[in-house]
Coordinates of C-alpha atoms in Angstrom, one line a residue:
M1 CA 57.4 -49.5 52.2
G2 CA 59.2 -50.9 55.1
L3 CA 62.5 -50.5 55.8
K4 CA 65.0 -52.6 55.2
I5 CA 68.8 -52.7 56.6
Y6 CA 71.8 -55.2 56.1
N7 CA 73.1 -56.2 59.8
T8 CA 76.5 -56.4 60.3
L9 CA 75.7 -58.7 63.1
S10 CA 73.3 -61.3 62.3
G11 CA 74.9 -61.3 58.3
K12 CA 71.3 -60.8 56.6
L13 CA 69.2 -58.1 55.1
E14 CA 66.5 -57.8 57.7
E15 CA 63.4 -55.7 58.5
F16 CA 63.9 -52.4 59.7
V17 CA 61.3 -52.9 63.6
P18 CA 62.5 -50.1 66.3
L19 CA 61.4 -50.8 69.6
N20 CA 59.6 -48.4 70.5
P21 CA 58.1 -47.0 66.9
P22 CA 57.9 -44.2 66.1
E23 CA 61.2 -43.7 68.6
V24 CA 64.6 -44.9 66.8
K25 CA 67.7 -44.8 69.3
M26 CA 70.6 -44.2 66.9
Y27 CA 74.3 -43.8 68.0
V28 CA 77.2 -43.4 65.4
C29 CA 80.6 -43.6 66.8
G30 CA 82.2 -39.9 66.3
V31 CA 85.6 -38.4 65.9
T32 CA 89.0 -38.2 67.8
V33 CA 90.0 -34.8 67.7
Y34 CA 93.3 -34.5 67.2
D35 CA 93.3 -33.5 64.4
D36 CA 91.5 -31.4 61.2
S37 CA 88.6 -34.3 60.1
H38 CA 89.6 -36.4 56.6
V39 CA 87.2 -37.5 53.6
G40 CA 87.7 -41.3 56.0
H41 CA 85.7 -39.3 58.3
G42 CA 83.1 -37.4 55.7
R43 CA 82.0 -40.5 54.3
S44 CA 80.7 -41.7 57.4
L45 CA 79.3 -38.8 58.7
I46 CA 77.9 -37.8 55.6
V47 CA 76.5 -41.7 55.7
F48 CA 74.7 -41.2 58.4
D49 CA 73.6 -38.0 58.4
V50 CA 71.6 -38.6 55.3
F51 CA 70.6 -42.6 56.6
R52 CA 69.1 -40.4 59.8
R53 CA 67.4 -37.4 57.7
Y54 CA 65.4 -40.4 55.7
L55 CA 64.5 -41.8 58.9
E56 CA 63.2 -38.9 59.3
H57 CA 61.1 -38.5 55.8
L58 CA 60.1 -42.1 57.1
G59 CA 58.4 -40.3 60.4
Y60 CA 60.4 -42.0 62.8
K61 CA 61.6 -39.7 65.6
V62 CA 65.5 -40.4 65.5
K63 CA 67.8 -39.7 68.7
F64 CA 70.4 -39.8 67.5
V65 CA 74.7 -39.6 69.7
R66 CA 77.8 -39.0 68.1
N67 CA 80.5 -39.1 70.2
F68 CA 84.0 -37.3 70.4
T69 CA 86.8 -38.9 72.5
D70 CA 88.4 -36.2 73.5
V71 CA 91.0 -38.6 76.1
D72 CA 93.2 -40.8 74.0
D73 CA 97.3 -41.6 73.3
K74 CA 97.4 -39.3 70.1
I75 CA 95.9 -36.6 71.5
I76 CA 98.4 -36.5 74.8
N77 CA 101.0 -37.5 72.8
R78 CA 100.0 -34.5 70.7
A79 CA 99.7 -32.2 73.5
K80 CA 103.1 -33.0 74.5
S81 CA 104.6 -32.2 71.8
E82 CA 103.2 -28.3 71.6
C83 CA 103.9 -28.1 75.6
V84 CA 99.7 -27.6 75.7
P85 CA 97.3 -29.1 78.2
F86 CA 95.6 -32.1 76.3
M87 CA 92.6 -30.3 76.6
T88 CA 93.6 -27.7 74.6
I89 CA 94.4 -29.3 72.2
A90 CA 91.1 -31.8 72.0
N91 CA 88.9 -28.4 72.7
R92 CA 90.5 -26.9 69.3
Y93 CA 89.7 -29.8 66.8
I94 CA 86.2 -30.4 68.0
A95 CA 86.3 -26.6 66.6
S96 CA 87.3 -27.4 64.0
Y97 CA 84.7 -30.3 63.8
Y98 CA 81.7 -28.6 64.2
E99 CA 83.1 -25.4 61.3
D100 CA 83.6 -28.7 58.9
M101 CA 79.9 -30.1 59.6
E102 CA 78.6 -26.5 59.4
V103 CA 79.9 -26.7 56.0
I104 CA 79.6 -30.3 54.2
G105 CA 75.7 -29.8 55.7
V106 CA 76.4 -32.7 58.4
K107 CA 73.5 -32.5 60.9
P108 CA 74.0 -31.9 64.9
A109 CA 73.1 -34.8 66.9
D110 CA 70.6 -34.2 69.6
V111 CA 73.7 -35.3 71.7
E112 CA 77.4 -35.3 71.2
P113 CA 79.1 -36.2 73.9
R114 CA 82.6 -36.2 75.3
V115 CA 84.3 -39.1 77.1
S116 CA 86.0 -36.4 79.6
E117 CA 83.2 -35.2 80.8
H118 CA 82.0 -39.0 81.2
I119 CA 84.3 -40.3 83.7
P120 CA 81.9 -41.2 86.2
E121 CA 79.5 -43.0 84.2
I122 CA 82.4 -45.3 83.0
I123 CA 83.7 -46.2 86.0
E124 CA 80.3 -47.2 87.4
V125 CA 80.0 -49.7 84.5
I126 CA 83.7 -50.6 84.8
S127 CA 82.8 -51.8 88.2
K128 CA 79.7 -53.4 87.6
L129 CA 81.7 -55.6 85.4
I130 CA 84.3 -56.0 88.0
E131 CA 81.4 -56.9 90.4
K132 CA 79.6 -59.5 87.6
G133 CA 82.9 -61.3 87.3
Y134 CA 83.5 -60.1 84.1
A135 CA 87.2 -57.8 83.7
Y136 CA 89.8 -57.3 87.4
E137 CA 91.9 -55.5 88.4
S138 CA 96.1 -55.3 87.8
G139 CA 98.1 -53.0 89.4
G140 CA 96.5 -50.5 88.8
D141 CA 94.8 -51.4 85.1
V142 CA 91.3 -52.8 85.0
Y143 CA 90.8 -55.5 82.5
F144 CA 87.9 -57.4 80.3
S145 CA 88.3 -61.0 80.4
V146 CA 87.5 -62.2 77.3
S147 CA 86.7 -65.9 77.8
A148 CA 83.8 -65.0 80.5
F149 CA 81.7 -63.1 77.8
L150 CA 81.3 -66.4 76.0
E151 CA 79.6 -65.2 73.2
Y152 CA 83.1 -62.6 71.9
G153 CA 83.3 -62.5 68.2
K154 CA 79.9 -62.8 67.6
L155 CA 79.4 -59.4 65.8
S156 CA 83.2 -60.1 63.7
K157 CA 82.3 -63.8 62.8
R158 CA 85.1 -64.5 64.4
N159 CA 86.6 -66.9 67.2
P160 CA 89.3 -66.1 70.1
E161 CA 91.6 -68.6 68.7
E162 CA 91.1 -66.3 65.2
L163 CA 91.4 -62.9 66.6
E164 CA 94.4 -63.7 68.9
A165 CA 96.0 -65.2 65.8
G166 CA 94.9 -62.4 63.9
A167 CA 94.2 -59.5 65.4
R168 CA 96.1 -56.0 66.3
I169 CA 96.3 -57.2 70.4
E170 CA 97.7 -54.5 72.7
P171 CA 100.4 -56.7 75.0
S172 CA 101.0 -56.6 78.3
E173 CA 102.1 -58.8 81.4
K174 CA 99.2 -57.8 83.4
K175 CA 96.9 -59.2 81.5
K176 CA 95.1 -63.5 82.5
N177 CA 94.7 -63.2 78.0
P178 CA 95.8 -61.7 75.6
L179 CA 92.7 -60.7 73.9
D180 CA 91.8 -59.0 78.0
F181 CA 91.3 -55.3 76.9
A182 CA 91.5 -52.2 78.9
L183 CA 88.9 -50.7 81.0
W184 CA 91.0 -48.5 83.1
K185 CA 94.5 -47.5 82.4
S186 CA 97.0 -46.2 85.2
A187 CA 98.0 -42.7 85.9
K188 CA 101.8 -42.0 84.1
A189 CA 103.6 -39.5 84.5
G190 CA 102.4 -36.5 82.2
E191 CA 99.1 -37.8 81.8
P192 CA 95.6 -36.5 82.3
A193 CA 93.8 -38.5 85.1
W194 CA 91.1 -39.1 86.9
D195 CA 90.4 -41.0 90.8
S196 CA 88.8 -44.3 90.6
P197 CA 88.7 -47.2 93.2
W198 CA 91.6 -48.6 91.7
G199 CA 94.2 -45.2 91.8
P200 CA 94.1 -42.8 89.7
G201 CA 94.6 -43.2 85.6
R202 CA 91.6 -42.8 82.8
P203 CA 89.5 -45.3 81.0
G204 CA 90.2 -47.2 78.3
W205 CA 88.6 -46.8 74.5
H206 CA 85.9 -49.2 74.2
T207 CA 84.3 -48.6 77.7
E208 CA 83.4 -45.1 76.6
C209 CA 81.0 -45.2 73.9
V210 CA 79.4 -48.1 76.5
A211 CA 78.7 -45.9 79.2
M212 CA 78.1 -42.8 76.5
I213 CA 75.2 -45.6 74.9
F214 CA 73.5 -46.3 78.9
K215 CA 73.0 -42.7 80.0
H216 CA 71.9 -41.1 77.9
L217 CA 70.5 -43.9 74.9
G218 CA 69.8 -46.6 77.3
E219 CA 70.6 -50.6 78.0
T220 CA 69.7 -51.7 74.4
I221 CA 69.3 -49.4 71.2
D222 CA 67.9 -49.6 67.9
I223 CA 70.7 -49.2 65.8
H224 CA 74.8 -48.4 66.3
A225 CA 76.8 -47.5 63.4
G226 CA 80.6 -46.6 62.7
G227 CA 83.3 -47.2 59.6
L228 CA 83.9 -50.9 59.2
D229 CA 87.4 -50.6 60.7
L230 CA 85.2 -50.2 63.9
V231 CA 83.3 -53.5 63.6
F232 CA 87.0 -55.3 65.7
P233 CA 88.0 -54.4 68.7
H234 CA 86.2 -51.3 68.5
H235 CA 82.4 -52.7 68.6
E236 CA 83.2 -56.7 68.9
N237 CA 84.5 -55.1 72.4
E238 CA 81.2 -52.8 73.1
I239 CA 78.9 -56.1 73.0
A240 CA 80.9 -57.5 75.8
Q241 CA 80.8 -55.4 78.2
A242 CA 77.1 -53.0 77.5
E243 CA 75.9 -57.4 78.0
A244 CA 77.9 -58.6 80.6
C245 CA 76.9 -55.9 81.9
T246 CA 73.2 -55.6 81.5
G247 CA 72.1 -59.3 80.2
K248 CA 70.6 -57.9 77.2
P249 CA 70.8 -56.8 74.1
F250 CA 72.7 -53.6 73.0
A251 CA 72.1 -53.1 69.3
R252 CA 69.1 -54.4 67.5
Y253 CA 70.6 -52.8 64.1
W254 CA 74.6 -52.9 63.7
M255 CA 75.5 -50.6 60.3
H256 CA 78.8 -50.0 58.9
N257 CA 80.4 -48.1 56.3
G258 CA 83.0 -48.9 53.5
L259 CA 86.0 -47.7 54.0
V260 CA 88.3 -44.6 51.9
T261 CA 90.8 -45.4 50.2
V262 CA 93.3 -43.8 47.9
G263 CA 94.8 -46.2 45.3
G264 CA 93.6 -49.0 46.9
Q265 CA 95.2 -48.2 50.7
K266 CA 93.2 -47.2 53.4
M267 CA 93.5 -44.1 54.0
S268 CA 94.5 -42.8 57.0
K269 CA 97.0 -39.9 59.5
S270 CA 98.9 -42.9 60.5
L271 CA 100.0 -43.3 56.6
G272 CA 100.1 -39.8 56.0
N273 CA 97.9 -40.3 52.6
Y274 CA 95.0 -38.4 53.9
I275 CA 93.0 -35.4 52.0
T276 CA 91.3 -33.1 55.2
L277 CA 87.7 -32.0 54.5
K278 CA 88.5 -28.7 54.9
E279 CA 91.1 -28.9 51.5
V280 CA 88.3 -30.6 49.8
Y281 CA 85.6 -28.1 50.1
S282 CA 88.3 -25.5 49.7
K283 CA 88.6 -26.5 46.4
Y284 CA 84.4 -28.2 45.5
H285 CA 81.7 -27.1 46.7
P286 CA 80.8 -29.3 49.9
D287 CA 77.5 -31.0 48.1
V288 CA 80.2 -32.3 45.4
L289 CA 81.5 -34.7 48.6
R290 CA 78.4 -35.7 49.4
L291 CA 77.2 -36.8 46.2
L292 CA 80.7 -38.7 45.5
V293 CA 79.9 -40.1 48.5
L294 CA 76.6 -41.1 47.8
F295 CA 77.0 -42.3 44.1
T296 CA 79.0 -45.6 46.4
H297 CA 76.9 -48.6 47.9
Y298 CA 77.6 -47.2 51.7
R299 CA 78.9 -50.8 52.5
S300 CA 81.2 -50.5 49.3
P301 CA 85.2 -49.4 49.2
L302 CA 85.7 -45.8 48.4
D303 CA 88.1 -44.6 46.6
F304 CA 88.8 -41.2 46.3
S305 CA 90.9 -39.4 43.6
W306 CA 90.3 -35.9 42.4
E307 CA 89.2 -36.9 39.3
K308 CA 85.8 -38.3 40.4
M309 CA 85.9 -35.6 41.8
E310 CA 85.9 -33.5 39.0
E311 CA 83.3 -36.0 37.4
T312 CA 80.9 -35.3 40.3
K313 CA 81.3 -31.8 40.0
K314 CA 80.1 -32.1 36.2
A315 CA 76.9 -34.3 37.8
Y316 CA 76.1 -32.2 40.5
E317 CA 76.0 -29.1 37.8
R318 CA 73.7 -31.4 35.7
L319 CA 71.0 -31.7 38.7
K320 CA 71.6 -28.4 40.4
S321 CA 71.0 -26.6 35.8
A322 CA 67.6 -28.7 36.6
I323 CA 65.8 -27.1 39.1
T324 CA 68.0 -23.5 38.4
D325 CA 67.0 -23.7 35.0
L326 CA 63.3 -23.3 35.7
E327 CA 63.5 -19.7 36.2
L328 CA 64.8 -19.2 32.6
L329 CA 62.4 -22.2 31.5
K330 CA 59.3 -19.2 33.1
N331 CA 60.6 -16.5 31.1
L332 CA 60.5 -18.6 28.2
P333 CA 56.4 -16.8 25.3
I334 CA 54.6 -19.8 26.5
E335 CA 52.4 -21.3 23.9
E336 CA 48.9 -22.8 24.7
S337 CA 49.2 -26.7 24.1
S338 CA 46.4 -29.3 25.4
G339 CA 47.0 -33.0 27.2
T340 CA 49.3 -33.6 30.0
H341 CA 52.6 -33.9 29.6
P342 CA 54.0 -37.5 29.9
L343 CA 56.3 -36.3 32.1
F344 CA 53.8 -36.0 35.1
E345 CA 53.7 -40.1 34.9
K346 CA 57.8 -39.8 34.5
V347 CA 57.9 -37.9 38.0
K348 CA 55.4 -40.7 39.5
E349 CA 57.4 -43.5 38.8
V350 CA 61.3 -42.1 39.0
E351 CA 59.7 -41.2 42.7
E352 CA 58.3 -44.7 43.7
K353 CA 61.6 -46.3 42.2
F354 CA 63.8 -43.5 44.4
F355 CA 62.3 -44.2 48.0
E356 CA 62.2 -48.1 46.7
E357 CA 65.8 -48.7 46.3
L358 CA 66.3 -46.3 49.8
S359 CA 63.8 -48.3 51.2
Q360 CA 66.6 -51.5 49.9
D361 CA 70.0 -51.6 52.6
F362 CA 70.2 -47.8 51.7
N363 CA 70.8 -48.0 47.7
T364 CA 71.5 -43.8 47.2
P365 CA 73.6 -44.5 44.1
A366 CA 70.2 -46.8 42.5
S367 CA 68.5 -44.0 44.1
L368 CA 70.7 -41.6 41.8
S369 CA 70.3 -43.5 38.6
H370 CA 66.2 -43.2 38.9
L371 CA 67.0 -39.5 39.7
F372 CA 68.9 -38.6 36.8
G373 CA 67.3 -40.5 34.3
L374 CA 64.7 -37.1 35.3
V375 CA 67.7 -34.9 35.4
S376 CA 67.9 -36.5 31.1
E377 CA 64.7 -36.1 30.5
L378 CA 64.2 -32.5 31.5
N379 CA 67.0 -31.4 29.8
R380 CA 65.6 -32.8 26.1
I381 CA 63.0 -30.4 27.8
K382 CA 65.2 -27.6 27.9
K383 CA 67.3 -28.5 24.8
T384 CA 64.1 -28.3 22.8
A385 CA 62.1 -25.2 25.0
F386 CA 66.0 -23.0 24.3
E387 CA 66.4 -24.0 20.1
R388 CA 62.9 -22.7 19.6
K389 CA 62.9 -20.0 22.4
S390 CA 59.5 -20.9 23.4
I391 CA 58.0 -23.6 26.3
K392 CA 54.7 -25.2 25.4
S393 CA 51.9 -24.9 28.5
N394 CA 51.8 -28.3 29.7
E395 CA 55.9 -29.5 29.3
L396 CA 56.0 -25.9 31.8
S397 CA 53.7 -27.5 34.3
A398 CA 55.0 -31.0 33.6
Y399 CA 59.1 -29.8 34.2
E400 CA 58.1 -27.5 37.5
Y401 CA 56.0 -30.5 38.7
A402 CA 59.4 -32.5 39.0
V403 CA 61.2 -29.9 40.0
N404 CA 59.4 -28.5 42.9
S405 CA 57.6 -32.4 43.9
L406 CA 60.1 -34.7 43.5
L407 CA 63.7 -33.0 43.1
K408 CA 63.9 -30.4 45.7
H409 CA 62.6 -33.0 48.4
T410 CA 64.7 -35.5 47.8
T411 CA 67.3 -33.5 46.8
G412 CA 67.2 -32.1 51.1
I413 CA 66.9 -36.0 51.9
F414 CA 70.4 -35.9 50.9
G415 CA 71.4 -33.0 51.8
I416 CA 72.2 -30.9 48.6
L417 CA 71.2 -28.1 46.9
E418 CA 69.8 -26.5 50.2
D419 CA 71.2 -22.8 49.9
L420 CA 69.1 -23.2 46.7
K421 CA 66.2 -20.5 47.3
Q422 CA 62.2 -22.0 46.4
D423 CA 61.2 -18.9 44.3
E424 CA 64.3 -17.7 42.7
C425 CA 66.9 -18.2 40.2
V426 CA 69.8 -19.9 42.5
R427 CA 72.8 -17.6 44.0
E428 CA 75.9 -19.3 45.2
R429 CA 76.1 -18.1 49.0
R430 CA 79.4 -16.9 49.3
E431 CA 79.7 -16.4 52.9
E432 CA 79.9 -20.4 53.4
K433 CA 83.0 -20.4 55.6
G434 CA 85.7 -22.1 53.5
F435 CA 85.0 -20.5 50.3
E436 CA 87.4 -18.2 47.8
G437 CA 85.5 -14.6 47.3
Q438 CA 84.3 -11.8 48.1
K439 CA 79.9 -12.3 49.5
V440 CA 77.9 -10.6 46.5
D441 CA 75.9 -8.0 46.2
E442 CA 73.5 -9.5 43.8
R443 CA 71.5 -6.5 42.7
L444 CA 74.7 -5.2 41.9
L445 CA 75.1 -7.3 39.8
E446 CA 71.8 -8.2 38.3
L447 CA 71.8 -4.4 37.5
L448 CA 75.7 -5.2 35.8
V449 CA 74.5 -7.7 33.9
N450 CA 71.4 -5.6 32.7
V451 CA 73.8 -3.2 31.1
R452 CA 75.2 -5.2 29.5
E453 CA 71.9 -7.4 27.8
K454 CA 71.4 -3.5 26.9
A455 CA 74.5 -2.7 25.0
R456 CA 74.7 -6.0 22.9
K457 CA 71.0 -5.7 21.8
A458 CA 72.5 -1.9 20.5
K459 CA 75.6 -3.7 19.7
H460 CA 78.2 -2.1 21.3
Y461 CA 79.9 -5.4 21.4
D462 CA 83.1 -3.3 23.3
I463 CA 80.8 -2.9 25.9
S464 CA 79.3 -5.9 27.1
D465 CA 82.5 -7.6 25.8
Y466 CA 84.4 -5.4 28.5
I467 CA 81.5 -6.4 31.5
R468 CA 81.7 -10.0 30.4
E469 CA 85.8 -10.0 30.8
E470 CA 86.2 -7.8 34.0
L471 CA 83.1 -10.0 36.1
G472 CA 84.6 -13.2 34.8
K473 CA 88.1 -11.7 36.9
L474 CA 85.1 -12.0 40.1
G475 CA 84.6 -15.2 39.6
V476 CA 81.4 -14.4 38.2
I477 CA 80.7 -16.7 34.6
L478 CA 77.8 -15.2 32.4
E479 CA 75.7 -17.5 30.1
D480 CA 73.8 -16.0 27.0
T481 CA 70.4 -17.5 26.6
P482 CA 67.2 -17.8 24.8
A483 CA 65.8 -17.1 28.2
G484 CA 68.5 -14.5 29.0
T485 CA 72.2 -14.1 30.6
K486 CA 72.3 -16.3 33.6
W487 CA 75.3 -15.7 35.9
K488 CA 77.2 -17.7 38.1
L489 CA 80.0 -17.8 40.6
Q490 CA 82.7 -19.9 40.3
R491 CA 84.9 -22.4 42.0

């Protein structure tokens, strides 16, 4: 089954054909490290983490690069307000970023370059653009001449006149044209600066990604990705610089995720309506956020709310229970039965539809709908088995097949439920950063559950109720089922 993705450059759904299969070169614009990452950042990070996992599932060898912008006005301004070096701010929030990524399960990139470590490469790109007549020096600054690049606007589908009338343009008397953008900014007092052929200064925002892509991936890459808000000016300016520099296509496919909104308004730090990832995963398992992101098509807007997180948590619990309750079903008396259970065919059908939807522009909500349809089938088997306090052998084998051959595999592609143990009932990992509570001694907890079970059978309900209440105070929830008592840790 061929993979099709929507290419922002062409405005069409296209068959994905990498330059040198099975290698795929992929670059995703990273964060500007002046504060903690918020849900808007998290969406892009999760979307392209899962897309990368899916490419790897398809057999591609992905070289994945995601950068850090560690030289920027926002970083400099924060450093000034705190009276610390700008790199202190950058290092602080890079560390915070890595902490967040570990918790929400985003895999590290193969290369994670920083702007401050690529100044020579940036200067080399700028020098080539000046040499070829696409850039000019003006009073210690260097600007890209938009009028010199005739295809400017091809990504955002707007001509220069429209862009000049309606776009966010950085004003400067040094420019020849209002649309021209800075490649190099001359040094200002109290700001970081590096030596260059045009005097001391620092790079403009749009040049950094071009230089880092050239160094780590080459002059033409397969996929360039990022948030929809980067289409213009950032990615438009990247294309202009890269293709003016090399005369080659810069990226074959451009992917952009939709924005996260709050009450219909874009989530951003400048508006003050942002919610940090740390706040989210202090209240919910990080998989709930991943699932919330995947329930919406990556190109559509996602309106975030705590109510939606609560709804998604219920869906997450259903999915998790479908996997973990297999162990409870194995503890029920087994009735021998002949014939193949129809669930086997259902699993094959769901698997086919699941991957078919993912291959149609990475349609994760449609894929999940098929997966949750299977979960409903599993829940019917569980309900019947628990009511009669036994399970038929063909039901159990079909249930086990569904869990082990499909659910665990597909949730692995989505990067959720990775903390489930393969062959035993799940115990939530409490040592993860960002979660409340303390690490649980599972053996001691099992002992207490067994003691309570014996007390119940002996009709010592005062003792069994006392154990339940005290465990509840510690955040341990007990659930009595026909197959025995199961426990989970409250979030």
